[in-house]
mmCIF file of C-alpha atoms in Angstrom:
data_model
loop_
_atom_site.group_PDB
_atom_site.id
_atom_site.type_symbol
_atom_site.label_atom_id
_atom_site.label_comp_id
_atom_site.label_asym_id
_atom_site.label_seq_id
_atom_site.Cartn_x
_atom_site.Cartn_y
_atom_site.Cartn_z
ATOM 1 C CA MET A 328 68.561 -178.081 -111.698
ATOM 2 C CA ARG A 329 65.804 -175.565 -111.212
ATOM 3 C CA LEU A 330 66.555 -171.949 -110.561
ATOM 4 C CA SER A 331 65.360 -170.514 -107.269
ATOM 5 C CA ASP A 332 62.784 -167.738 -107.261
ATOM 6 C CA ALA A 333 65.470 -165.163 -106.582
ATOM 7 C CA GLN A 334 67.586 -166.521 -109.426
ATOM 8 C CA VAL A 335 64.674 -166.289 -111.853
ATOM 9 C CA TRP A 336 64.147 -162.662 -110.862
ATOM 10 C CA GLY A 337 67.881 -162.150 -111.318
ATOM 11 C CA ALA A 338 67.647 -163.637 -114.787
ATOM 12 C CA ILE A 339 64.726 -161.333 -115.599
ATOM 13 C CA ALA A 340 66.588 -158.275 -114.300
ATOM 14 C CA GLY A 341 69.533 -159.163 -116.513
ATOM 15 C CA LEU A 342 67.235 -159.584 -119.505
ATOM 16 C CA VAL A 343 65.825 -156.115 -118.870
ATOM 17 C CA VAL A 344 69.366 -154.726 -118.918
ATOM 18 C CA MET A 345 70.282 -156.610 -122.107
ATOM 19 C CA VAL A 346 67.163 -155.492 -123.951
ATOM 20 C CA PHE A 347 67.666 -151.922 -122.763
ATOM 21 C CA LEU A 348 71.292 -151.967 -123.921
ATOM 22 C CA THR A 349 70.526 -153.313 -127.391
ATOM 23 C CA ARG A 350 67.513 -151.091 -128.004
ATOM 24 C CA ASN A 351 69.256 -147.952 -126.775
ATOM 25 C CA ALA A 352 72.789 -148.636 -128.018
ATOM 26 C CA PHE A 353 72.939 -145.797 -130.520
ATOM 27 C CA LEU A 354 70.751 -143.513 -128.446
ATOM 28 C CA VAL A 355 73.398 -143.150 -125.773
ATOM 29 C CA VAL A 356 76.596 -143.021 -127.832
ATOM 30 C CA PRO A 357 77.833 -139.614 -129.083
ATOM 31 C CA MET A 358 76.187 -138.233 -132.215
ATOM 32 C CA ARG A 359 79.382 -138.403 -134.238
ATOM 33 C CA TRP A 360 79.392 -142.199 -133.968
ATOM 34 C CA GLN A 361 75.978 -142.467 -135.537
ATOM 35 C CA PRO A 362 75.764 -143.896 -139.038
ATOM 36 C CA ARG A 363 74.992 -141.131 -141.503
ATOM 37 C CA GLY A 364 74.165 -140.667 -145.134
ATOM 38 C CA ALA A 365 73.730 -143.735 -147.303
ATOM 39 C CA VAL A 366 74.277 -146.171 -144.424
ATOM 40 C CA GLU A 367 71.660 -144.486 -142.281
ATOM 41 C CA ARG A 368 69.149 -144.517 -145.115
ATOM 42 C CA ALA A 369 69.829 -148.176 -145.875
ATOM 43 C CA LEU A 370 69.384 -149.076 -142.204
ATOM 44 C CA ARG A 371 65.837 -147.772 -142.391
ATOM 45 C CA HIS A 372 65.052 -150.886 -144.421
ATOM 46 C CA ALA A 373 66.369 -153.204 -141.693
ATOM 47 C CA PRO A 374 62.927 -153.644 -140.073
ATOM 48 C CA LEU A 375 61.453 -154.953 -143.344
ATOM 49 C CA ALA A 376 64.241 -157.517 -143.661
ATOM 50 C CA ALA A 377 63.805 -158.424 -139.986
ATOM 51 C CA LEU A 378 60.047 -158.892 -140.253
ATOM 52 C CA VAL A 379 60.511 -161.069 -143.326
ATOM 53 C CA ALA A 380 63.146 -163.095 -141.490
ATOM 54 C CA LEU A 381 60.872 -163.406 -138.488
ATOM 55 C CA VAL A 382 58.064 -165.063 -140.420
ATOM 56 C CA THR A 383 59.572 -166.988 -143.335
ATOM 57 C CA PRO A 384 61.168 -169.945 -141.476
ATOM 58 C CA SER A 385 57.856 -171.179 -140.061
ATOM 59 C CA MET A 386 56.021 -170.431 -143.306
ATOM 60 C CA ALA A 387 58.543 -172.499 -145.218
ATOM 61 C CA GLU A 388 58.791 -175.343 -142.721
ATOM 62 C CA ALA A 389 56.248 -177.602 -144.441
ATOM 63 C CA LEU A 390 57.646 -176.744 -147.851
ATOM 64 C CA ILE A 391 61.218 -177.741 -147.077
ATOM 65 C CA ALA A 392 60.357 -180.737 -144.889
ATOM 66 C CA PRO A 393 61.587 -184.059 -146.314
ATOM 67 C CA GLY A 394 58.872 -185.677 -148.431
ATOM 68 C CA ALA A 395 56.903 -182.462 -148.723
ATOM 69 C CA SER A 396 54.047 -182.536 -151.200
ATOM 70 C CA LEU A 397 51.376 -180.119 -152.286
ATOM 71 C CA ALA A 398 48.979 -181.951 -149.966
ATOM 72 C CA SER A 399 51.263 -181.751 -146.928
ATOM 73 C CA VAL A 400 51.880 -178.039 -147.461
ATOM 74 C CA TRP A 401 48.122 -177.532 -147.767
ATOM 75 C CA VAL A 402 47.298 -179.482 -144.601
ATOM 76 C CA ASP A 403 50.030 -177.653 -142.688
ATOM 77 C CA ALA A 404 48.098 -174.519 -143.732
ATOM 78 C CA ARG A 405 50.759 -172.033 -142.660
ATOM 79 C CA LEU A 406 52.063 -171.199 -146.122
ATOM 80 C CA PRO A 407 48.602 -170.829 -147.725
ATOM 81 C CA ALA A 408 47.460 -168.670 -144.789
ATOM 82 C CA ALA A 409 50.568 -166.492 -145.044
ATOM 83 C CA LEU A 410 50.155 -166.058 -148.799
ATOM 84 C CA ALA A 411 46.530 -165.049 -148.263
ATOM 85 C CA ALA A 412 47.581 -162.545 -145.593
ATOM 86 C CA LEU A 413 50.276 -161.120 -147.855
ATOM 87 C CA LEU A 414 48.039 -160.857 -150.909
ATOM 88 C CA VAL A 415 45.048 -159.308 -149.152
ATOM 89 C CA SER A 416 47.072 -156.841 -147.097
ATOM 90 C CA ARG A 417 48.959 -155.808 -150.225
ATOM 91 C CA LEU A 418 45.764 -155.279 -152.242
ATOM 92 C CA ALA A 419 43.908 -153.587 -149.397
ATOM 93 C CA LYS A 420 47.025 -151.527 -148.540
ATOM 94 C CA SER A 421 46.052 -152.230 -144.954
ATOM 95 C CA ALA A 422 47.235 -154.822 -142.476
ATOM 96 C CA PHE A 423 44.099 -155.867 -140.633
ATOM 97 C CA PRO A 424 42.147 -157.315 -143.585
ATOM 98 C CA GLY A 425 45.261 -159.290 -144.475
ATOM 99 C CA MET A 426 45.553 -160.775 -141.015
ATOM 100 C CA ALA A 427 41.842 -161.605 -141.010
ATOM 101 C CA ALA A 428 42.190 -163.340 -144.387
ATOM 102 C CA GLY A 429 45.153 -165.346 -143.125
ATOM 103 C CA VAL A 430 43.292 -166.467 -140.016
ATOM 104 C CA ALA A 431 40.239 -167.353 -142.111
ATOM 105 C CA VAL A 432 42.332 -169.540 -144.431
ATOM 106 C CA LEU A 433 43.946 -171.185 -141.407
ATOM 107 C CA TRP A 434 40.540 -172.001 -139.902
ATOM 108 C CA LEU A 435 39.081 -173.188 -143.175
ATOM 109 C CA ILE A 436 41.906 -175.605 -143.886
ATOM 110 C CA ASP A 437 41.903 -176.860 -140.293
ATOM 111 C CA ALA A 438 38.134 -177.352 -140.463
ATOM 112 C CA MET A 439 38.378 -179.233 -143.744
ATOM 113 C CA SER A 440 41.129 -181.593 -142.702
ATOM 114 C CA MET B 1488 50.501 -133.820 -124.082
ATOM 115 C CA ILE B 1489 49.546 -131.005 -126.414
ATOM 116 C CA PRO B 1490 46.697 -131.619 -128.890
ATOM 117 C CA SER B 1491 48.901 -132.187 -131.943
ATOM 118 C CA GLU B 1492 50.914 -134.714 -129.958
ATOM 119 C CA ARG B 1493 47.801 -136.548 -128.871
ATOM 120 C CA ALA B 1494 46.553 -136.652 -132.466
ATOM 121 C CA ALA B 1495 49.942 -137.969 -133.572
ATOM 122 C CA PHE B 1496 49.882 -140.611 -130.822
ATOM 123 C CA ILE B 1497 46.480 -141.856 -131.982
ATOM 124 C CA ASP B 1498 47.665 -141.680 -135.569
ATOM 125 C CA GLY B 1499 50.599 -143.895 -134.610
ATOM 126 C CA ALA B 1500 48.347 -146.397 -132.864
ATOM 127 C CA ARG B 1501 46.265 -146.472 -136.030
ATOM 128 C CA LEU B 1502 49.341 -147.610 -137.974
ATOM 129 C CA ILE B 1503 49.236 -150.827 -135.926
ATOM 130 C CA GLY B 1504 45.451 -150.913 -135.789
ATOM 131 C CA GLY B 1505 43.683 -154.252 -135.760
ATOM 132 C CA THR B 1506 46.880 -156.249 -136.125
ATOM 133 C CA VAL B 1507 47.205 -155.785 -132.381
ATOM 134 C CA PHE B 1508 44.939 -158.842 -132.239
ATOM 135 C CA GLY B 1509 47.810 -160.875 -133.659
ATOM 136 C CA THR B 1510 50.184 -159.410 -131.094
ATOM 137 C CA PHE B 1511 47.648 -160.343 -128.433
ATOM 138 C CA CYS B 1512 47.510 -163.973 -129.626
ATOM 139 C CA TRP B 1513 51.277 -164.157 -129.776
ATOM 140 C CA GLY B 1514 51.507 -162.751 -126.262
ATOM 141 C CA ALA B 1515 48.973 -165.311 -125.053
ATOM 142 C CA ALA B 1516 51.064 -168.125 -126.537
ATOM 143 C CA ILE B 1517 54.191 -166.761 -124.847
ATOM 144 C CA GLY B 1518 52.392 -166.324 -121.532
ATOM 145 C CA MET B 1519 51.320 -169.952 -121.574
ATOM 146 C CA ALA B 1520 54.821 -171.066 -122.529
ATOM 147 C CA LEU B 1521 56.394 -169.086 -119.682
ATOM 148 C CA VAL B 1522 54.144 -170.688 -117.079
ATOM 149 C CA LYS B 1523 54.733 -174.157 -118.564
ATOM 150 C CA GLY B 1524 58.463 -173.394 -118.459
ATOM 151 C CA GLY B 1525 58.197 -173.160 -114.675
ATOM 152 C CA LEU B 1526 57.831 -169.435 -114.024
ATOM 153 C CA SER B 1527 55.325 -168.236 -111.455
ATOM 154 C CA SER B 1528 52.515 -165.980 -112.677
ATOM 155 C CA MET B 1529 54.216 -162.965 -111.127
ATOM 156 C CA GLN B 1530 57.530 -163.825 -112.752
ATOM 157 C CA ALA B 1531 55.901 -164.360 -116.134
ATOM 158 C CA LEU B 1532 54.029 -161.061 -115.964
ATOM 159 C CA GLY B 1533 57.028 -159.179 -114.628
ATOM 160 C CA MET B 1534 59.197 -160.577 -117.401
ATOM 161 C CA VAL B 1535 56.739 -159.606 -120.090
ATOM 162 C CA MET B 1536 56.053 -156.107 -118.817
ATOM 163 C CA LEU B 1537 59.674 -155.214 -118.112
ATOM 164 C CA VAL B 1538 61.606 -157.154 -120.740
ATOM 165 C CA PHE B 1539 59.003 -156.580 -123.450
ATOM 166 C CA SER B 1540 60.850 -158.607 -126.043
ATOM 167 C CA GLY B 1541 59.434 -161.795 -127.463
ATOM 168 C CA THR B 1542 62.711 -162.909 -128.991
ATOM 169 C CA ALA B 1543 64.685 -162.383 -125.775
ATOM 170 C CA GLN B 1544 62.049 -164.240 -123.793
ATOM 171 C CA VAL B 1545 61.775 -167.118 -126.225
ATOM 172 C CA ALA B 1546 65.556 -167.437 -126.303
ATOM 173 C CA ALA B 1547 65.910 -167.262 -122.527
ATOM 174 C CA LEU B 1548 63.012 -169.488 -121.503
ATOM 175 C CA PRO B 1549 64.529 -172.916 -122.242
ATOM 176 C CA LEU B 1550 67.703 -171.866 -120.451
ATOM 177 C CA ILE B 1551 65.746 -170.692 -117.418
ATOM 178 C CA ALA B 1552 63.722 -173.924 -117.461
ATOM 179 C CA GLN B 1553 66.857 -176.068 -117.458
ATOM 180 C CA GLY B 1554 68.522 -173.945 -114.780
ATOM 181 C CA ALA B 1555 71.403 -172.536 -116.819
ATOM 182 C CA ALA B 1556 73.886 -170.050 -115.363
ATOM 183 C CA LEU B 1557 72.549 -166.502 -115.334
ATOM 184 C CA PRO B 1558 75.344 -165.013 -117.478
ATOM 185 C CA ALA B 1559 74.606 -167.642 -120.153
ATOM 186 C CA ILE B 1560 70.934 -166.623 -120.113
ATOM 187 C CA TRP B 1561 71.823 -162.943 -120.383
ATOM 188 C CA LEU B 1562 74.344 -163.455 -123.175
ATOM 189 C CA THR B 1563 71.852 -165.515 -125.181
ATOM 190 C CA ALA B 1564 69.245 -162.762 -124.888
ATOM 191 C CA LEU B 1565 71.807 -160.150 -125.888
ATOM 192 C CA LEU B 1566 72.810 -162.052 -129.003
ATOM 193 C CA ALA B 1567 69.229 -162.904 -129.930
ATOM 194 C CA ASN B 1568 68.388 -159.207 -129.814
ATOM 195 C CA LEU B 1569 71.329 -157.817 -131.767
ATOM 196 C CA ARG B 1570 69.016 -156.522 -134.480
ATOM 197 C CA PHE B 1571 67.784 -153.915 -132.031
ATOM 198 C CA VAL B 1572 71.226 -152.321 -132.106
ATOM 199 C CA VAL B 1573 70.581 -151.686 -135.802
ATOM 200 C CA TYR B 1574 67.136 -150.293 -135.027
ATOM 201 C CA SER B 1575 68.562 -148.032 -132.348
ATOM 202 C CA ALA B 1576 70.724 -146.306 -134.972
ATOM 203 C CA VAL B 1577 67.601 -145.525 -136.993
ATOM 204 C CA VAL B 1578 65.660 -144.417 -133.936
ATOM 205 C CA ALA B 1579 68.546 -142.267 -132.646
ATOM 206 C CA ASN B 1580 68.689 -140.401 -135.936
ATOM 207 C CA GLU B 1581 64.948 -140.010 -136.175
ATOM 208 C CA PHE B 1582 64.589 -138.508 -132.712
ATOM 209 C CA ARG B 1583 67.950 -136.873 -132.157
ATOM 210 C CA GLY B 1584 66.410 -133.636 -130.892
ATOM 211 C CA ARG B 1585 64.225 -135.166 -128.194
ATOM 212 C CA PRO B 1586 65.197 -135.022 -124.514
ATOM 213 C CA MET B 1587 67.350 -137.932 -123.373
ATOM 214 C CA ALA B 1588 64.663 -139.344 -121.088
ATOM 215 C CA GLN B 1589 62.183 -139.576 -123.949
ATOM 216 C CA ARG B 1590 64.846 -140.994 -126.269
ATOM 217 C CA LEU B 1591 65.547 -143.774 -123.782
ATOM 218 C CA LEU B 1592 61.843 -144.531 -123.409
ATOM 219 C CA ILE B 1593 61.459 -144.551 -127.178
ATOM 220 C CA GLY B 1594 64.450 -146.848 -127.536
ATOM 221 C CA TRP B 1595 63.182 -149.253 -124.895
ATOM 222 C CA MET B 1596 59.722 -149.522 -126.449
ATOM 223 C CA THR B 1597 60.986 -150.129 -129.999
ATOM 224 C CA THR B 1598 59.424 -153.227 -131.557
ATOM 225 C CA ASP B 1599 59.901 -154.811 -134.976
ATOM 226 C CA THR B 1600 56.321 -154.185 -136.023
ATOM 227 C CA GLY B 1601 56.025 -150.775 -134.366
ATOM 228 C CA LEU B 1602 59.161 -149.464 -136.037
ATOM 229 C CA ALA B 1603 58.259 -150.941 -139.427
ATOM 230 C CA ALA B 1604 54.734 -149.505 -139.287
ATOM 231 C CA TYR B 1605 56.095 -146.122 -138.212
ATOM 232 C CA LEU B 1606 58.715 -146.013 -140.975
ATOM 233 C CA SER B 1607 56.300 -146.985 -143.724
ATOM 234 C CA GLY B 1608 53.889 -144.376 -142.362
ATOM 235 C CA GLN B 1609 56.693 -141.822 -142.626
ATOM 236 C CA GLN B 1610 57.393 -142.823 -146.215
ATOM 237 C CA LYS B 1611 53.783 -142.265 -147.187
ATOM 238 C CA ALA B 1612 53.379 -139.033 -145.216
ATOM 239 C CA THR B 1613 52.804 -136.094 -147.511
ATOM 240 C CA ALA B 1614 53.215 -133.259 -145.029
ATOM 241 C CA SER B 1615 56.228 -133.248 -142.743
ATOM 242 C CA ILE B 1616 55.392 -133.065 -139.064
ATOM 243 C CA SER B 1617 57.468 -131.871 -136.155
ATOM 244 C CA GLU B 1618 59.902 -134.183 -134.430
ATOM 245 C CA ARG B 1619 57.852 -133.962 -131.258
ATOM 246 C CA ASP B 1620 54.759 -135.192 -133.075
ATOM 247 C CA ARG B 1621 56.749 -137.875 -134.836
ATOM 248 C CA ALA B 1622 57.936 -139.083 -131.432
ATOM 249 C CA ALA B 1623 54.320 -139.193 -130.275
ATOM 250 C CA ARG B 1624 53.379 -141.142 -133.385
ATOM 251 C CA PHE B 1625 56.200 -143.612 -132.785
ATOM 252 C CA MET B 1626 55.090 -144.052 -129.179
ATOM 253 C CA GLY B 1627 51.502 -144.524 -130.299
ATOM 254 C CA ALA B 1628 52.445 -147.347 -132.639
ATOM 255 C CA ASN B 1629 54.723 -149.131 -130.183
ATOM 256 C CA GLY B 1630 52.466 -148.318 -127.236
ATOM 257 C CA LEU B 1631 49.618 -150.228 -128.833
ATOM 258 C CA VAL B 1632 51.943 -153.161 -129.464
ATOM 259 C CA TYR B 1633 52.943 -153.029 -125.786
ATOM 260 C CA PHE B 1634 49.304 -152.965 -124.744
ATOM 261 C CA GLY B 1635 48.302 -155.929 -126.916
ATOM 262 C CA TRP B 1636 51.383 -157.899 -125.947
ATOM 263 C CA THR B 1637 51.010 -157.361 -122.210
ATOM 264 C CA LEU B 1638 47.279 -158.014 -122.218
ATOM 265 C CA GLY B 1639 47.789 -161.149 -124.316
ATOM 266 C CA THR B 1640 50.452 -162.465 -121.976
ATOM 267 C CA ALA B 1641 48.342 -161.770 -118.914
ATOM 268 C CA VAL B 1642 45.506 -163.779 -120.471
ATOM 269 C CA GLY B 1643 47.958 -166.503 -121.492
ATOM 270 C CA VAL B 1644 49.347 -166.722 -117.963
ATOM 271 C CA GLY B 1645 45.799 -166.840 -116.624
ATOM 272 C CA VAL B 1646 44.575 -169.650 -118.846
ATOM 273 C CA ALA B 1647 47.787 -171.718 -118.906
ATOM 274 C CA GLY B 1648 46.865 -175.240 -117.926
ATOM 275 C CA LEU B 1649 43.156 -174.588 -118.458
ATOM 276 C CA ILE B 1650 43.223 -174.855 -122.228
ATOM 277 C CA PRO B 1651 45.636 -176.834 -124.393
ATOM 278 C CA ASP B 1652 48.150 -174.551 -126.048
ATOM 279 C CA SER B 1653 48.056 -174.626 -129.782
ATOM 280 C CA PRO B 1654 50.890 -173.699 -132.110
ATOM 281 C CA ARG B 1655 48.146 -172.005 -134.145
ATOM 282 C CA LEU B 1656 47.844 -169.304 -131.488
ATOM 283 C CA ALA B 1657 51.425 -168.123 -131.852
ATOM 284 C CA PHE B 1658 51.066 -168.398 -135.607
ATOM 285 C CA VAL B 1659 48.297 -165.781 -135.629
ATOM 286 C CA GLY B 1660 50.983 -163.411 -134.345
ATOM 287 C CA LEU B 1661 53.117 -164.253 -137.363
ATOM 288 C CA LEU B 1662 50.159 -163.699 -139.684
ATOM 289 C CA ALA B 1663 49.835 -160.199 -138.230
ATOM 290 C CA VAL B 1664 53.484 -159.601 -139.101
ATOM 291 C CA VAL B 1665 52.903 -160.872 -142.661
ATOM 292 C CA ALA B 1666 49.963 -158.482 -142.951
ATOM 293 C CA ILE B 1667 52.171 -155.604 -141.827
ATOM 294 C CA ILE B 1668 54.733 -156.585 -144.466
ATOM 295 C CA GLY B 1669 52.077 -156.681 -147.223
ATOM 296 C CA PRO B 1670 51.438 -152.948 -147.643
ATOM 297 C CA MET B 1671 55.206 -152.321 -147.532
ATOM 298 C CA MET B 1672 55.703 -154.456 -150.651
ATOM 299 C CA SER B 1673 54.740 -151.728 -153.078
ATOM 300 C CA THR B 1674 58.169 -150.984 -154.543
ATOM 301 C CA ARG B 1675 60.835 -152.861 -156.435
ATOM 302 C CA LEU B 1676 63.253 -151.978 -153.652
ATOM 303 C CA ALA B 1677 61.040 -153.653 -151.051
ATOM 304 C CA TRP B 1678 60.896 -156.881 -153.073
ATOM 305 C CA SER B 1679 64.636 -156.745 -153.723
ATOM 306 C CA ILE B 1680 65.189 -156.582 -149.980
ATOM 307 C CA ALA B 1681 62.529 -159.088 -148.939
ATOM 308 C CA VAL B 1682 63.275 -161.972 -151.308
ATOM 309 C CA PRO B 1683 66.971 -162.467 -150.457
ATOM 310 C CA ALA B 1684 66.235 -161.770 -146.783
ATOM 311 C CA ALA B 1685 63.610 -164.524 -146.850
ATOM 312 C CA LEU B 1686 66.008 -166.986 -148.494
ATOM 313 C CA VAL B 1687 68.786 -166.258 -146.011
ATOM 314 C CA ALA B 1688 66.383 -166.531 -143.091
ATOM 315 C CA VAL B 1689 65.174 -169.947 -144.252
ATOM 316 C CA ILE B 1690 68.714 -171.191 -144.859
ATOM 317 C CA GLY B 1691 69.869 -169.883 -141.477
ATOM 318 C CA ARG B 1692 66.748 -170.841 -139.525
ATOM 319 C CA ASP B 1693 68.656 -173.145 -137.169
ATOM 320 C CA TRP B 1694 71.711 -170.967 -136.691
ATOM 321 C CA PRO B 1695 72.296 -170.196 -133.042
ATOM 322 C CA TRP B 1696 71.342 -166.860 -131.457
ATOM 323 C CA ARG B 1697 69.053 -165.888 -134.312
ATOM 324 C CA GLY B 1698 72.077 -165.699 -136.554
ATOM 325 C CA GLY B 1699 69.943 -166.398 -139.603
ATOM 326 C CA MET B 1700 67.785 -163.411 -138.858
ATOM 327 C CA PHE B 1701 70.794 -161.180 -138.353
ATOM 328 C CA ALA B 1702 72.301 -162.385 -141.637
ATOM 329 C CA ALA B 1703 68.974 -161.701 -143.374
ATOM 330 C CA ILE B 1704 68.990 -158.143 -142.042
ATOM 331 C CA ALA B 1705 72.583 -157.669 -143.199
ATOM 332 C CA VAL B 1706 71.649 -158.866 -146.689
ATOM 333 C CA GLY B 1707 68.567 -156.649 -146.755
ATOM 334 C CA VAL B 1708 70.500 -153.557 -145.700
ATOM 335 C CA ALA B 1709 73.265 -154.334 -148.210
ATOM 336 C CA VAL B 1710 70.697 -154.555 -151.019
ATOM 337 C CA ALA B 1711 69.156 -151.275 -149.884
ATOM 338 C CA MET B 1712 72.603 -149.640 -149.957
ATOM 339 C CA LEU B 1713 73.285 -150.868 -153.475
ATOM 340 C CA MET B 1714 69.900 -149.915 -154.826
ATOM 341 C CA THR B 1715 69.311 -146.512 -153.286
ATOM 342 C CA ARG B 1716 70.743 -143.604 -155.152
ATOM 343 C CA PRO B 1717 72.868 -140.880 -153.629
ATOM 344 C CA PRO B 1718 70.871 -138.514 -151.442
ATOM 345 C CA GLN B 1719 68.617 -135.906 -152.907
ATOM 346 C CA ARG B 1720 69.318 -132.977 -150.685
ATOM 347 C CA LEU B 1721 66.661 -131.639 -148.364
ATOM 348 C CA SER B 1722 64.385 -134.586 -148.969
ATOM 349 C CA GLY B 1723 62.713 -136.790 -146.456
ATOM 350 C CA PRO B 1724 61.200 -135.779 -143.163
ATOM 351 C CA ALA B 1725 64.018 -137.373 -141.216
ATOM 352 C CA SER B 1726 66.784 -135.014 -142.169
#
C-alpha cells in the first residue's frame, strides 16, 4: 500500500527528529555524562572506522562473490578503482587527486570492457 | 562572522575540497532513487535538505516505497544512524564551550566525511586555534558537504527518468570517501584500526540496521583504546 502525501511528509518529519536525536545525543546530555580521557580519545578514531566500513562492502563485493576470478574483479572495476584512489590520495596526501584517479580507473576499465 | 572565523570556515571547506564532486554524484544517485521510490520532487528535496543523512534516507526509502508503518520507518532510520551517537560524543567534547544553539547546529550538520576531514586536519594542525575558529572550520567542512549533497540531489531529482541511473554514479561518492581515507592512513594506528574494521564490515555487510558498520566502529574504537598510550598532559588542541 502506498503512503499518502501527508504520510510521506510525516515519515520525513520523523526522520528529521531521529537524525537530530542521534547527531545531538551527547550535545544535550549533561557534561558529566560525556566520555572522558582514554575513551574520548579513542572515540576520535570512530569516523575512520566508519568511513572504512562505509566503503569496503561494495569494494569487496566482486572479490567475495561465488566464482570470483581475477578477470571478474577487474571487469567489476570497483576494487581496482578503490585501490587507485587509496594509493594516489595516500601518496599525494590529498583527497581530490585520489578521487580523480579512482574515477579515471573506473572509466578506463569500463571503456575497455 | 569575524575575519578569523571566516578564514577558518574557508579552511574547513578546503579540507573537503574537490571531493565534494563525489558527494555531488552520490547525492544525484540518491535523488534519482528517491523519485523512483515514489516521492514527489518536493518530498525528495525536502527530505534531503532537512534529513541530510544518506544512510537514514537509504534505509528509509524501501520502507516508504512499500508503505510501511511510520514508526517502523523511524526506528529503522534511528538504528541505521546509531554511529552518529558516537560522533556526537566527540563533537560535544570538541565544542563544549560554544553556545547551545551553535552546538545543536554543529551536531545536526555532522557528516562522516566532514568529521573525519576535520579531525585529521586537527591532528596535523601545528598551531592551536580558538574553539570559535575550530567551530567555524568544522562548519566549513560539513557546510561544503551539505552544499554538494543538496545540489547533487536537486540535480538527481531533476534528471530522474531522463537518464538511466547507473550504479557507477553512487560509486563515485564512495571513491571520494576512499580518497578521504587515504591521507589518514599515515600511521600504524590508522592501519590497525582500518584493517579489522574493514574485515568486520565485509563480514557484517548484510546485518540489519547497518549492524556491520556499527560493529566495525566498535572494533576500531577498541583497537584505538588498546593502542593509544595514557594521556600526555596538556597535549592536543581539544583539551
